[in-house]
Coordinates of C-alpha atoms and ligand atoms in Angstrom, one line a residue:
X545 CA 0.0 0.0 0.0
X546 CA 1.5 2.9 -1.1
X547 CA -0.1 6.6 0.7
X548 CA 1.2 9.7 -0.3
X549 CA 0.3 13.0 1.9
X550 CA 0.7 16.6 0.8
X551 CA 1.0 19.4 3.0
X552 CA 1.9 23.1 1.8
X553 CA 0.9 25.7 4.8
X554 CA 2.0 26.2 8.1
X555 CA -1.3 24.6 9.9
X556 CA -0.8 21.4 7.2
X557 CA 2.5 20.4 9.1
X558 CA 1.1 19.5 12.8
X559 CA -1.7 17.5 10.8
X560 CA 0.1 15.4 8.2
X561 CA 2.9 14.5 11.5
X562 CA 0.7 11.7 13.7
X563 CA -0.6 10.5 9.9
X564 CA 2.8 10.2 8.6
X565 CA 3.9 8.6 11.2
X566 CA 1.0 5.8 11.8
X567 CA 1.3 5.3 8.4
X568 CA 4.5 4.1 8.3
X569 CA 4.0 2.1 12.1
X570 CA 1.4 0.1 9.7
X571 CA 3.8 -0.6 7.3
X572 CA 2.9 0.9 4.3
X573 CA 5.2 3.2 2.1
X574 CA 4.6 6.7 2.3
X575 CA 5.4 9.6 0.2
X576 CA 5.4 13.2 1.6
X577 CA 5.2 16.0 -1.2
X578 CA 5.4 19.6 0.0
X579 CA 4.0 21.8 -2.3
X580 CA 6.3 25.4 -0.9
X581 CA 2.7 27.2 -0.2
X582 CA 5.0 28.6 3.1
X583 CA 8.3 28.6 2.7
X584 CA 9.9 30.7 5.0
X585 CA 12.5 29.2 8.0
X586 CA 9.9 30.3 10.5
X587 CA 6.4 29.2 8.5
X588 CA 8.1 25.7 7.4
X589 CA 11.2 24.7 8.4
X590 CA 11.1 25.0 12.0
X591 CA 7.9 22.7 11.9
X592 CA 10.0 19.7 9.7
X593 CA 12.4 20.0 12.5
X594 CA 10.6 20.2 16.0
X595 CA 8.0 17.8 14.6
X596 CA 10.3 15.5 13.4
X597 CA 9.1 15.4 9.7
X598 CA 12.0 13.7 7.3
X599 CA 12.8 15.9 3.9
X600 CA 9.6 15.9 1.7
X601 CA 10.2 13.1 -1.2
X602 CA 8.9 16.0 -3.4
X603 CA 9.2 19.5 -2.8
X604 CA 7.2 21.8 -5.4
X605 CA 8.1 25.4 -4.5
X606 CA 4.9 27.1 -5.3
X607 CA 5.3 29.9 -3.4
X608 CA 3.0 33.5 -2.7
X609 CA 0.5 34.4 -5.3
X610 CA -3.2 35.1 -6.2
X611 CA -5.4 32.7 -5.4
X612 CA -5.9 31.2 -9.0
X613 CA -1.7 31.6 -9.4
X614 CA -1.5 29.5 -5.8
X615 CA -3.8 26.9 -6.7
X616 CA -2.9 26.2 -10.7
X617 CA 1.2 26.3 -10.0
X618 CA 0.3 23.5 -7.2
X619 CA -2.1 21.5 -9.6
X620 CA 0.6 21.6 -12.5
X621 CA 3.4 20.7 -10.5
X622 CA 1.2 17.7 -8.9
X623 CA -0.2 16.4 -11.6
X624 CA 3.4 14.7 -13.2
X625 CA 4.3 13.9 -9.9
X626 CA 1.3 11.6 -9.6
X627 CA 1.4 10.5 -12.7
X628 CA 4.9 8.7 -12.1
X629 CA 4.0 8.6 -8.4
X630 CA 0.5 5.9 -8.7
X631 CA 0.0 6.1 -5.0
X632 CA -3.2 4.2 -4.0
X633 CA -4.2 6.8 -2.1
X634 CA -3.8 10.9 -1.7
X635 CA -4.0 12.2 1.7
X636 CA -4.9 16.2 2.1
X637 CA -5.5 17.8 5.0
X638 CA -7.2 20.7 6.3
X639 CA -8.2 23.7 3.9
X640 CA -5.4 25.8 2.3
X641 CA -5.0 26.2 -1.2
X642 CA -2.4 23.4 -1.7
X643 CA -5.3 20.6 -0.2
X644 CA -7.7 21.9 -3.0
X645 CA -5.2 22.4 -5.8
X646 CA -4.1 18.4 -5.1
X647 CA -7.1 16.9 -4.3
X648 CA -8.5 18.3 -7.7
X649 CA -5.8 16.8 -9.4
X650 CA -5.7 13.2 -7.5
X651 CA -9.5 13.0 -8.2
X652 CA -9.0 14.0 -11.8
X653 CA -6.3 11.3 -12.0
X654 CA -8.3 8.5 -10.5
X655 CA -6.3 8.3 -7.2
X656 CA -8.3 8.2 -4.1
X657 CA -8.6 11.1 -1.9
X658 CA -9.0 11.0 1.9
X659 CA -9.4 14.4 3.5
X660 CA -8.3 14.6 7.3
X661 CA -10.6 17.5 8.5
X662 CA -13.4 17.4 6.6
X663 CA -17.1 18.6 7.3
X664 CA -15.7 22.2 8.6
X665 CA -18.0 24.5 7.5
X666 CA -18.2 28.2 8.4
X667 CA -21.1 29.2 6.0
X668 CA -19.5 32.3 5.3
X669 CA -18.3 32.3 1.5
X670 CA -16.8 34.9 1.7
X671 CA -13.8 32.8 3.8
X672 CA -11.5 31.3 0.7
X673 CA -10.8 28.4 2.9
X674 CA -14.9 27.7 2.9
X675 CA -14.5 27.3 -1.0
X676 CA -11.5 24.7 -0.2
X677 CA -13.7 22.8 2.3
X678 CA -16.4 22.0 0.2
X679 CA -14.4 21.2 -2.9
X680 CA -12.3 19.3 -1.3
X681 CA -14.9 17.2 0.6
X682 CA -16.7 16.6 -2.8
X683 CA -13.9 15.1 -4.9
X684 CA -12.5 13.0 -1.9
X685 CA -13.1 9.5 -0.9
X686 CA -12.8 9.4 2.3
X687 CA -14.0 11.8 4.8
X688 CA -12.2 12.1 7.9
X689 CA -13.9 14.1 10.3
X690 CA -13.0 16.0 13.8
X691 CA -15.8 16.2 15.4
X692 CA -19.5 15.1 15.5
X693 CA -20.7 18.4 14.3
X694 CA -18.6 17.6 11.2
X695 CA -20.0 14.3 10.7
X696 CA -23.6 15.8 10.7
X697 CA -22.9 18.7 8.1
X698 CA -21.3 15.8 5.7
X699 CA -24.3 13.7 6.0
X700 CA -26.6 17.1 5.6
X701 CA -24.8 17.5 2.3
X702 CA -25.7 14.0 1.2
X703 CA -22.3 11.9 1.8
X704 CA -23.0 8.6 2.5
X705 CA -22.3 7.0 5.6
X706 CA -19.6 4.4 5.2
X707 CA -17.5 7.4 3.5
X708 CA -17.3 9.4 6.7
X709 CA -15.1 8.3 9.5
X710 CA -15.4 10.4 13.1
X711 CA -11.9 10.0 14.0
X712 CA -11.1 12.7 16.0
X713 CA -8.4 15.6 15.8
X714 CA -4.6 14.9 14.2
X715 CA -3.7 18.5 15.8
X716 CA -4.4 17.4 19.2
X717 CA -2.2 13.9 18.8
X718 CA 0.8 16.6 17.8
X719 CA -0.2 19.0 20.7
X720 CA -0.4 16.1 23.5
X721 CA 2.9 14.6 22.2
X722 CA 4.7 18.1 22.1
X723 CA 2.8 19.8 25.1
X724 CA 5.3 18.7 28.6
X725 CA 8.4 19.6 26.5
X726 CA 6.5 23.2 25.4
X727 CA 5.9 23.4 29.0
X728 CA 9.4 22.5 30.3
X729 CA 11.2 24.9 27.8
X730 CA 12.6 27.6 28.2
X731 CA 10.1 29.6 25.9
X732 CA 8.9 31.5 28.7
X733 CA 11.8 33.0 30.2
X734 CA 13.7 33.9 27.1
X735 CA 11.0 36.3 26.3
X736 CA 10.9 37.5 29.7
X737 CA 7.1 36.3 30.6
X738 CA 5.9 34.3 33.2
X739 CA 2.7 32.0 33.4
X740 CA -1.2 33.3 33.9
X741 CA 0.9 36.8 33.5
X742 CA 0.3 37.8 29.5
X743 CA -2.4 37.2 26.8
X744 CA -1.2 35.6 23.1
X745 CA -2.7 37.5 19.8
X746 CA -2.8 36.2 16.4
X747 CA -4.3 37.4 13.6
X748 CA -3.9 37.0 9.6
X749 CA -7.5 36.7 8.3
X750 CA -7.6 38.7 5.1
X751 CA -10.9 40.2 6.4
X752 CA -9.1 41.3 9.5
X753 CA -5.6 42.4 8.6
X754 CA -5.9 43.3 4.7
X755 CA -8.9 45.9 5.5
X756 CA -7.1 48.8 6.9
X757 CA -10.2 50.4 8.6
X758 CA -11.1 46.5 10.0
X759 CA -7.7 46.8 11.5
X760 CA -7.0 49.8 13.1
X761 CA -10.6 48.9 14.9
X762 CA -9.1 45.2 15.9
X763 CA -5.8 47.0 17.1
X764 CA -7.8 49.6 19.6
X765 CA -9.6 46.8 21.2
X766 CA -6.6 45.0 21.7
X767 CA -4.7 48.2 22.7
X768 CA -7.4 48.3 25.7
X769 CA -7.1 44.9 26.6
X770 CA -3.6 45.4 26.4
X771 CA -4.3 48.1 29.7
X772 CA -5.0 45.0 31.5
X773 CA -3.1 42.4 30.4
X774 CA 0.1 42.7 28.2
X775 CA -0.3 41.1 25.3
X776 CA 2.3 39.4 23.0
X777 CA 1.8 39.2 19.1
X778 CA 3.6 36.6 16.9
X779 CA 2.8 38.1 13.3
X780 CA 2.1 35.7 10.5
X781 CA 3.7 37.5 8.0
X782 CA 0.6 38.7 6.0
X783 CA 0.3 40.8 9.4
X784 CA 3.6 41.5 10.2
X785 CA 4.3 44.2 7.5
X786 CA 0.9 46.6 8.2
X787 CA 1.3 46.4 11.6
X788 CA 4.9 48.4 11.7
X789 CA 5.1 51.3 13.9
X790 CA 1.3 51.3 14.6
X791 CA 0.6 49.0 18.0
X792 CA 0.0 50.1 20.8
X793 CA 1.7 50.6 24.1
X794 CA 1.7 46.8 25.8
X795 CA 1.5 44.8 22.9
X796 CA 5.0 43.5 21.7
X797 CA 5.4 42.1 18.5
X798 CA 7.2 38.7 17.8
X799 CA 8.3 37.0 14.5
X800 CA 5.6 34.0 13.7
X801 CA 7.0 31.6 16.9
X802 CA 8.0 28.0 15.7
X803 CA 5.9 25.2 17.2
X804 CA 7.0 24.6 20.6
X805 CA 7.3 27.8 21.3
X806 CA 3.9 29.0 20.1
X807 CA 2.1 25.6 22.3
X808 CA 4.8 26.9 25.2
X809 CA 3.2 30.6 24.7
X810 CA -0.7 29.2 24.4
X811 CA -0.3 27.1 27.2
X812 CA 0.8 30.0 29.7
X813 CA -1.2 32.5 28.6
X814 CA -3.9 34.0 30.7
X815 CA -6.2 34.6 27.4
X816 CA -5.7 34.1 23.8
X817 CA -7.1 36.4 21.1
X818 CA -7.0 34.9 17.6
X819 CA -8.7 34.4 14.3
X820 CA -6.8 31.0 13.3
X821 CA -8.6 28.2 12.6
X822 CA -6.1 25.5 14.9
X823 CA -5.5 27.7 17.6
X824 CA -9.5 27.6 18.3
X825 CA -9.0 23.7 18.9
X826 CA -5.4 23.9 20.6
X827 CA -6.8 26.6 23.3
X828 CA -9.8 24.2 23.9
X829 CA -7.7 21.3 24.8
X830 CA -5.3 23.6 26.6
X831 CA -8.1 25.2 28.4
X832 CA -7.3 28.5 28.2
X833 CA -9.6 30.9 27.4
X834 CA -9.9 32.1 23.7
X835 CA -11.5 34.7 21.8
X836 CA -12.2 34.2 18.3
X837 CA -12.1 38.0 16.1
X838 CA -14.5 36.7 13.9
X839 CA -18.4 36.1 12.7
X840 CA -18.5 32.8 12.4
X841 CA -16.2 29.4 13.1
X842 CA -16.2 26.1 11.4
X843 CA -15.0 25.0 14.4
X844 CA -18.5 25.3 17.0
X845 CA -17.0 22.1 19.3
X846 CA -14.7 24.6 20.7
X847 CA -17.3 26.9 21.2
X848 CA -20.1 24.4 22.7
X849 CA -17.5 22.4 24.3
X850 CA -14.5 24.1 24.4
X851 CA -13.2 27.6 25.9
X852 CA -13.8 29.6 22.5
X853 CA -16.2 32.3 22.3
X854 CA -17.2 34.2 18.9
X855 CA -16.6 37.8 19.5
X856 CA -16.8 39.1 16.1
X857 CA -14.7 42.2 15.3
X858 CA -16.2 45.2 17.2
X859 CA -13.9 46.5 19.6
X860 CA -16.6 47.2 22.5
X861 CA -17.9 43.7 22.2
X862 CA -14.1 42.2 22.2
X863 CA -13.3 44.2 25.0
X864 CA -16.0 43.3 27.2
X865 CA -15.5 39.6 25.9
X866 CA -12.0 39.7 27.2
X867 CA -12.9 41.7 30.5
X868 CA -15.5 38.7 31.3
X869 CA -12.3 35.8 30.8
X870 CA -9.8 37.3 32.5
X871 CA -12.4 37.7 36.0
X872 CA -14.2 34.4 35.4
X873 CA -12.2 32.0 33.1
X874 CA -14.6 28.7 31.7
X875 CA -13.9 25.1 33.0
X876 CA -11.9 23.1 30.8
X877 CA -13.4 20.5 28.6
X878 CA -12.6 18.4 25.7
X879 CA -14.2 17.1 22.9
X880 CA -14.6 13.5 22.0
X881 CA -11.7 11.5 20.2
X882 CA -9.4 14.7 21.0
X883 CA -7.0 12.2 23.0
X884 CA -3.8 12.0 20.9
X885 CA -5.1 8.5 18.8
X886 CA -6.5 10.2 15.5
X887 CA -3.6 9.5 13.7
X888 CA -3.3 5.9 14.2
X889 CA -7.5 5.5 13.5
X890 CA -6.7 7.5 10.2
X891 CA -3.9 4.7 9.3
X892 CA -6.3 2.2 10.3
X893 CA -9.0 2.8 8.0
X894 CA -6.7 3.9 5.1
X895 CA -4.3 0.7 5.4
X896 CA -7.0 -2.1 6.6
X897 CA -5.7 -5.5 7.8
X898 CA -2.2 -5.7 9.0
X899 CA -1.2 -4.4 12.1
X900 CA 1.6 -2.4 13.1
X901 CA 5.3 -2.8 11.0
X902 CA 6.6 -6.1 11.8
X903 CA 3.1 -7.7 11.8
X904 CA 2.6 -6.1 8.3
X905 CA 1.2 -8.1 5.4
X906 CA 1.8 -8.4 1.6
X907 CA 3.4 -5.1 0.6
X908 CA 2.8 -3.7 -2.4
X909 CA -0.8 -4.9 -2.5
X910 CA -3.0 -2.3 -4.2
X911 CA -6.1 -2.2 -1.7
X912 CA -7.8 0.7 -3.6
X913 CA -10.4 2.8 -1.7
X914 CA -14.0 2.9 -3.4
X915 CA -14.6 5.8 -5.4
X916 CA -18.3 6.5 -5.9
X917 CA -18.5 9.9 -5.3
X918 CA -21.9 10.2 -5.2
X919 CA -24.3 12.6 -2.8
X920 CA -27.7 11.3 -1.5
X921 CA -30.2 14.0 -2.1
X922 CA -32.7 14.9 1.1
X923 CA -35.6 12.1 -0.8
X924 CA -32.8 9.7 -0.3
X925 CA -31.7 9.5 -4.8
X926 CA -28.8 9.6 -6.0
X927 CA -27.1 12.5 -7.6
X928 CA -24.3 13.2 -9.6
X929 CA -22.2 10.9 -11.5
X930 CA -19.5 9.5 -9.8
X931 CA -16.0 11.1 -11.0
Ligands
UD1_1378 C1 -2.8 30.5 4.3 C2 -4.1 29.8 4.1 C3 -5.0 30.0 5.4 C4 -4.2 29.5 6.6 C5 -2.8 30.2 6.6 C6 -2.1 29.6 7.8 C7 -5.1 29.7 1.9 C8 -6.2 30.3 1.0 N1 -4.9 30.4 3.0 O1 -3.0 31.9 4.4 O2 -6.1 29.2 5.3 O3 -4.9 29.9 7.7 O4 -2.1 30.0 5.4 O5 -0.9 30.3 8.1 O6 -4.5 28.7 1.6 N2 4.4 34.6 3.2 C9 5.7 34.7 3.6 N3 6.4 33.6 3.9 C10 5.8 32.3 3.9 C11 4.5 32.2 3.6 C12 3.7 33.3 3.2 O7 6.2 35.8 3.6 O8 6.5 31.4 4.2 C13 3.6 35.8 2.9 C14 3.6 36.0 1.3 O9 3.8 37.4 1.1 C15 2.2 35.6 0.9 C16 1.4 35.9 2.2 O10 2.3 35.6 3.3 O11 1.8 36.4 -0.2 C17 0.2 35.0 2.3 O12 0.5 33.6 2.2 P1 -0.6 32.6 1.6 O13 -0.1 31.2 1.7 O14 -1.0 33.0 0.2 O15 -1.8 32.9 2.5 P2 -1.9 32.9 4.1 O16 -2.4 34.2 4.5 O17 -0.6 32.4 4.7
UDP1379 N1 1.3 28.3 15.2 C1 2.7 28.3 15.4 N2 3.3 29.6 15.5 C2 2.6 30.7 15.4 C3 1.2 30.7 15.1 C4 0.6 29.5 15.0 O1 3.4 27.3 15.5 O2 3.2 31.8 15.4 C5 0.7 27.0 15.1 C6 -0.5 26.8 16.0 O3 0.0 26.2 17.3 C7 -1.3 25.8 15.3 C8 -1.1 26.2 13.8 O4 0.1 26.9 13.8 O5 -0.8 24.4 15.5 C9 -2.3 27.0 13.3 O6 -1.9 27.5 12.1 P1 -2.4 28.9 11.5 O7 -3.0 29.8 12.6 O8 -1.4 29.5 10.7 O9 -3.6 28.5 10.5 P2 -5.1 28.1 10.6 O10 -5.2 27.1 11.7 O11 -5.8 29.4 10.9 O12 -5.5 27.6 9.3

């Protein structure tokens, strides 16, 4: 059985690890392509080397660009790859532009897809990762979903049942592996903080950071909550460059932190303020208290079940938000199937029969994934032909 998995963006890497890895514990071969979507030391590199990830097999520099640039230089640079390649199946994960650009091109090809994180769904179409969800989902296979909510939006759509596998969360297996050595670091102390003492910001939603008026409204709410609590601000670097010289007193700005030290920084903080899609899940596990700057989350678990509260971008409402969590933080809980295992159910589904390398069976046997993608409409027919 030969999987190959494809990551591209910084929130890819944490994801295709415990995969990678269970994978290859199940003894099947397993490519990694990297298609370059981040490329930079600190968006990339550092995540390959805390994480453990060996050199991509295939690395396809694709690089910063328009969305339509993005996407086609990662399709055309897949496409030969996975021609010579013949993988029996394609794993993508999450929703970036490098998970839509190759699991177009693995469907197109005939390969199976599997998508780890599918069923997220925001409603808001204006979000170009919402686009990426829902193509993605429809071209793929198998449908590997986080959390129950997931599940039911799948089935809403029409996926059939014995396509969608409630698995739980790869980015939890990474966080609870990495998590006592984040906490034993030295991350704290080299930047001069100490525990329950600081909040964490992140921000690089282009509806937040490109709209200058949307920003300068995030960065007085921020400034007041600031008053209370000094905040620290590791700047992905869409951010980074139109936040120069304009943040106010108490907030220090960071370079994008590398793993550890970004769970290190998370797992001390009093309060996180953030409009990443991982961070919502990481904070829930963590149990620190999070404020998401934005309308809407495909993420709800961490809302309903979680520490995450939708605060939405005006700066009254975000200060209030963050007033009420630093007096009265929420209990901790976790959602179901976030205990560290998703991975290995992933490699269990994908690679069926033999158990872990050394109790592997035939290699090289081609145990191809069904591929009727089909939806079931709401009367229960079927619709659309199967690609
Ligand atoms: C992308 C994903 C987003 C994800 C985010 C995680 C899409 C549509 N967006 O957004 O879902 O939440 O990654 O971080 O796929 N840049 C660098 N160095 C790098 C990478 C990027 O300087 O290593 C700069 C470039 O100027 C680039 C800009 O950041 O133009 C944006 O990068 P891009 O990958 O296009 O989108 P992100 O905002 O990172
Ligand atoms: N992260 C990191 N350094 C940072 C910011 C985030 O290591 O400076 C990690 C974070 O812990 C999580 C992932 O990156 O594992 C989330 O990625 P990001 O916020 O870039 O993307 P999103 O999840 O919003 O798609």
């Amino acid at each position: 059985m030969h999987v190959l998995l494809v990551a591209g963006a910084r929130p890819n890497f944490m994801k295709v690890a415990p995969v990678l890895a269970a994978t290859v514990a199940r003894g099947a071969r397993a490519t990694l392509v990297h298609t370059g979507q981040h490329y930079d030391e600190a968006m990339s590199g550092v995540f390959f080397a805390e994480l453990g990830l060996p050199t991509p097999d295939h690395a396809l520099a694709v690089g910063p660009g328009t969305h339509a640039e993005q996407t086609a230089r990662a399709m055309t640079a897949f496409e030969p790859l996975l021609a010579i390649a013949e993988p029996d199946v394609v794993v993508v994960f999450g929703d970036v532009n490098s998970t839509l650009a190759c699991a177009i091109v693995a469907a197109k090809h005939g390969a199976a897809v599997a998508h780890v994180e599918a069923g997220l769904r925001s409603r808001d179409w204006t979000m170009p990762e919402e686009v990426n969800r829902v193509v993605v989902d429809r071209v793929s296979d198998q449908l590997f979903a986080t959390s129950a909510d997931a599940a039911d939006n799948l089935r809403a759509e029409g996926y059939g049942g014995e396509r969608i596998h409630l698995v739980g969360n790869v980015m939890v297996d990474t966080l609870l592996t990495h998590l006592p050595a984040a906490r034993g670091g030295p991350t704290l102390a080299r930047l001069g903080l100490t525990a329950g003492g600081y909040g964490l910001v992140t921000l690089h939603r282009p509806a937040n950071v490109d709209d200058e008026v949307v920003l300068a409204r995030l960065l007085d709410a921020l400034g007041t909550v600031a008053a209370a609590c000094p905040l620290v601000f590791p700047a992905h670097p869409r951010t980074a460059a139109r936040l120069r010289g304009r943040l106010p007193t108490g907030i220090t700005l960071l370079p994008p932190a590398g793993y550890r030290d970004f769970i290190a920084l998370q797992a001390g903080a009093r309060l996180v303020l953030t409009d990443s899609g991982g961070v919502q899940e990481e904070t829930t596990v963590l149990g620190v208290p999070c404020l998401t700057l934005r309308d809407t989350t495909e993420r709800p678990v961490t809302v309903t079940e979680g520490t995450n509260v939708l605060v939405g971008r005006d700066p009254d409402r975000i200060v209030a938000a963050a007033r009420a969590a630093l007096a009265d933080p929420p209990a901790p809980r976790r959602p179901a199937l976030w205990d560290g295992r998703a991975g290995e159910r992933i490699a269990e589904i994908l690679i069926p029969g033999p158990g872990p390398a050394g109790s592997a069976g035939p290699s090289g046997t081609r145990q191809r994934i069904p591929t009727e993608r089909t939806l079931v409409n709401t009367y229960g027919e079927q619709s659309g032909a199967p690609m």
